[in-house]
Amino acid sequence: MLLAQRNERRERVWRAIQALSAPRREIIVMSHFQGMSYKQMAEALEVPIGTVMSRLHYARQALRRELTEQEQ
Amino acid sequence: MSCGDYRPMITGYLDGELPPPHKARLEEHLASCSECARELAELAELKKELSQMEFKEPTDEELERYWRGVYNRLERGVGWALVSVGAILVLCWGAFQLIEEMMRDPDVALALKVGVVALVIGAVILFVSILRERLALSKVDRYSREVKR
């Protein structure tokens, strides 16, 4: 992939992350950019690990939907 | 268990956070469900994409500059708001005094008095009309958010 295309794609991903609701953005940032484990996120958010997993799942789904919408 | 129950587990599986018994059950399900297998592939792609991105923490200097900017904007916003309110009050009060004095003065021609009253009423009507239009537009204007960006 060309550098320009890669940058454009990254820009789109950032825009999609910004378009997420605050709780979804928060969990995406904690997991992907701060490299936190489920246990660390559960402690930080004061929720069970299962809740972290489902919240992260729905946040990723929302992010994917946002990206698809941007591409259309 | 339905696909809906397995879906959040796909995320745990991808992140290597799924306990072994759940992992085995999910793998069994994935082998027979193309929809969930597709979900796994799509989320894996997204995860790969996100892993290639960096989240740069702002330096102390950048943070300080940012907060200074916010403070300056806030300060100027408050300053402009006070100046505007003050100017409007002073102008309105001055205009009211002037008009009142003019109306009581028998030497001022009636035509001028009528003209001034018409001017004031016209200005008020225009102001209310524009205000009403703005309010109505702000409720239905789909692009106002985009323009602000």
Coordinates of C-alpha atoms in Angstrom, one line a residue:
Chain A
M1 CA 0.0 0.0 0.0
L2 CA 1.3 3.4 -0.9
L3 CA 2.3 5.7 2.0
A4 CA -0.4 8.3 1.0
Q5 CA -3.1 5.6 0.9
R6 CA -2.0 4.3 4.3
N7 CA -2.0 7.8 5.8
E8 CA -5.5 8.4 4.3
R9 CA -6.7 5.2 5.8
R10 CA -5.3 6.1 9.2
E11 CA -6.9 9.5 9.0
R12 CA -10.3 7.7 8.3
V13 CA -9.8 5.4 11.3
W14 CA -9.0 8.4 13.5
R15 CA -12.2 10.1 12.3
A16 CA -14.2 7.0 13.0
I17 CA -12.8 6.7 16.5
Q18 CA -13.7 10.4 17.1
A19 CA -17.2 9.7 15.9
L20 CA -17.7 7.0 18.6
S21 CA -19.5 7.7 21.8
A22 CA -17.2 8.6 24.7
P23 CA -17.5 5.2 26.5
R24 CA -16.8 3.3 23.3
R25 CA -13.9 5.6 22.4
E26 CA -12.5 5.2 25.9
I27 CA -12.4 1.4 25.8
I28 CA -10.9 1.4 22.3
V29 CA -8.1 3.7 23.4
M30 CA -7.4 1.7 26.6
S31 CA -7.2 -1.5 24.7
H32 CA -5.5 -0.6 21.5
F33 CA -3.4 2.4 22.2
Q34 CA -2.6 2.0 25.9
G35 CA -2.2 -1.7 25.6
M36 CA -4.2 -2.5 28.7
S37 CA -5.2 -6.1 29.5
Y38 CA -8.9 -7.0 30.3
K39 CA -8.0 -7.2 34.0
Q40 CA -6.5 -3.7 34.0
M41 CA -9.4 -2.3 32.1
A42 CA -11.9 -4.0 34.5
E43 CA -10.1 -2.5 37.4
A44 CA -9.9 1.0 35.9
L45 CA -13.6 0.9 34.8
E46 CA -14.7 -0.9 38.0
V47 CA -16.7 -3.5 36.0
P48 CA -16.3 -7.4 35.6
I49 CA -14.0 -8.8 32.9
G50 CA -17.0 -10.1 31.0
T51 CA -18.4 -6.6 30.8
V52 CA -15.0 -5.3 29.4
M53 CA -15.1 -8.0 26.7
S54 CA -18.7 -7.2 25.6
R55 CA -18.1 -3.5 25.8
L56 CA -15.0 -3.8 23.7
H57 CA -16.8 -6.1 21.2
Y58 CA -19.6 -3.6 20.7
A59 CA -17.1 -0.7 20.5
R60 CA -15.2 -2.5 17.7
Q61 CA -18.4 -3.3 15.9
A62 CA -19.4 0.3 16.1
L63 CA -16.0 1.4 14.8
R64 CA -16.2 -1.0 11.9
R65 CA -19.7 0.3 11.1
E66 CA -18.4 3.9 11.2
L67 CA -15.6 3.0 8.9
T68 CA -17.9 1.3 6.4
E69 CA -20.2 4.4 6.5
Q70 CA -17.3 6.7 5.8
E71 CA -16.2 4.5 2.9
Q72 CA -19.6 4.7 1.2
Chain B
M1 CA -26.0 -21.0 22.8
S2 CA -26.9 -18.7 20.0
C3 CA -24.5 -16.7 17.7
G4 CA -25.4 -13.6 19.8
D5 CA -23.9 -15.3 22.9
Y6 CA -20.8 -16.2 21.0
R7 CA -20.2 -12.8 19.4
P8 CA -18.6 -11.0 22.4
M9 CA -16.4 -14.1 23.0
I10 CA -14.9 -13.5 19.5
T11 CA -13.3 -10.3 20.9
G12 CA -11.9 -12.1 23.9
Y13 CA -10.6 -14.9 21.6
L14 CA -8.9 -12.3 19.3
D15 CA -7.2 -10.7 22.3
G16 CA -6.1 -14.0 23.8
E17 CA -8.2 -13.3 26.9
L18 CA -10.8 -16.1 26.6
P19 CA -10.5 -18.8 29.3
P20 CA -9.7 -22.3 27.8
P21 CA -13.1 -23.9 28.2
H22 CA -14.8 -21.0 26.4
K23 CA -12.1 -20.9 23.8
A24 CA -12.7 -24.6 22.9
R25 CA -16.5 -24.0 22.7
L26 CA -16.0 -21.0 20.5
E27 CA -13.6 -22.8 18.2
E28 CA -16.1 -25.6 17.8
H29 CA -18.8 -23.0 17.0
L30 CA -16.6 -21.1 14.5
A31 CA -16.0 -24.3 12.6
S32 CA -19.7 -24.6 11.9
C33 CA -20.8 -21.0 11.7
S34 CA -19.7 -19.0 8.7
E35 CA -21.3 -15.8 10.0
C36 CA -19.3 -15.8 13.2
A37 CA -16.2 -16.9 11.3
R38 CA -16.7 -13.8 9.1
E39 CA -17.1 -11.6 12.1
L40 CA -13.8 -13.0 13.5
A41 CA -12.0 -12.3 10.2
E42 CA -13.4 -8.7 10.1
L43 CA -12.5 -7.9 13.7
A44 CA -9.0 -9.4 13.2
E45 CA -8.5 -7.1 10.2
L46 CA -9.7 -4.1 12.3
K47 CA -7.4 -5.1 15.2
K48 CA -4.4 -5.4 12.8
E49 CA -5.2 -2.0 11.4
L50 CA -5.4 -0.4 14.8
S51 CA -2.2 -2.1 15.9
Q52 CA -0.4 -0.2 13.1
M53 CA -1.5 3.1 14.5
E54 CA 0.3 5.0 17.2
F55 CA -1.3 7.1 19.9
K56 CA 1.1 9.8 20.7
E57 CA 0.9 11.1 24.3
P58 CA 1.2 14.9 24.3
T59 CA 4.3 16.3 25.9
D60 CA 4.1 18.5 29.0
E61 CA 4.9 21.5 26.8
E62 CA 2.1 20.6 24.3
L63 CA -0.4 20.2 27.2
E64 CA 0.6 23.5 28.7
R65 CA 0.2 25.2 25.4
Y66 CA -3.2 23.6 24.9
W67 CA -4.5 24.6 28.3
R68 CA -3.1 28.2 27.8
G69 CA -5.1 28.3 24.5
V70 CA -8.2 27.1 26.2
Y71 CA -7.8 29.7 29.0
N72 CA -7.2 32.5 26.5
R73 CA -10.2 31.6 24.5
L74 CA -12.4 31.4 27.6
E75 CA -11.1 34.7 28.9
R76 CA -11.7 36.4 25.5
G77 CA -15.1 34.8 25.2
V78 CA -16.2 36.2 28.6
G79 CA -14.6 39.6 27.8
W80 CA -16.5 39.9 24.5
A81 CA -19.8 38.7 26.1
L82 CA -19.5 41.3 28.8
V83 CA -18.6 44.1 26.3
S84 CA -21.5 43.1 24.0
V85 CA -24.0 43.0 26.9
G86 CA -22.7 46.4 28.2
A87 CA -22.8 48.0 24.8
I88 CA -26.3 46.8 24.1
L89 CA -27.6 48.1 27.5
V90 CA -25.9 51.5 27.2
L91 CA -27.1 52.0 23.6
C92 CA -30.7 50.9 24.5
W93 CA -30.8 53.2 27.6
G94 CA -29.3 56.1 25.6
A95 CA -31.8 55.6 22.8
F96 CA -34.7 55.4 25.2
Q97 CA -33.7 58.6 27.0
L98 CA -33.2 60.4 23.7
I99 CA -36.6 59.3 22.3
E100 CA -38.4 60.0 25.5
E101 CA -36.9 63.6 25.6
M102 CA -37.8 64.1 21.9
M103 CA -41.4 62.9 22.4
R104 CA -41.9 65.4 25.3
D105 CA -40.4 68.3 23.5
P106 CA -43.2 70.3 21.9
D107 CA -40.8 72.0 19.5
V108 CA -40.0 68.8 17.7
A109 CA -42.1 68.3 14.6
L110 CA -44.8 65.6 14.7
A111 CA -43.5 64.1 11.5
L112 CA -40.1 63.5 13.1
K113 CA -41.7 61.9 16.1
V114 CA -43.8 59.6 14.0
G115 CA -40.6 58.8 11.9
V116 CA -38.6 57.9 15.0
V117 CA -41.4 55.7 16.4
A118 CA -41.7 54.0 13.0
L119 CA -37.9 53.5 13.0
V120 CA -37.9 51.9 16.5
I121 CA -40.9 49.6 15.7
G122 CA -39.4 48.6 12.4
A123 CA -36.1 47.7 14.1
V124 CA -37.8 45.6 16.7
I125 CA -39.9 43.8 14.0
L126 CA -36.7 43.1 12.0
F127 CA -34.9 41.8 15.1
V128 CA -37.7 39.5 16.1
S129 CA -38.1 38.2 12.5
I130 CA -34.4 37.4 12.1
L131 CA -34.3 35.8 15.6
R132 CA -37.3 33.6 14.8
E133 CA -35.8 32.6 11.4
R134 CA -32.5 31.7 13.1
L135 CA -34.2 29.6 15.8
A136 CA -36.3 27.8 13.2
L137 CA -33.2 27.1 11.0
S138 CA -31.1 25.9 13.8
K139 CA -33.7 23.1 14.5
V140 CA -33.7 21.8 10.9
D141 CA -30.3 22.7 9.4
R142 CA -28.6 19.4 8.9
Y143 CA -25.3 21.0 7.8
S144 CA -24.7 23.5 10.7
R145 CA -22.6 20.9 12.5
E146 CA -20.5 20.2 9.4
V147 CA -19.9 23.9 8.8
K148 CA -18.8 24.5 12.4
R149 CA -16.2 21.8 11.9

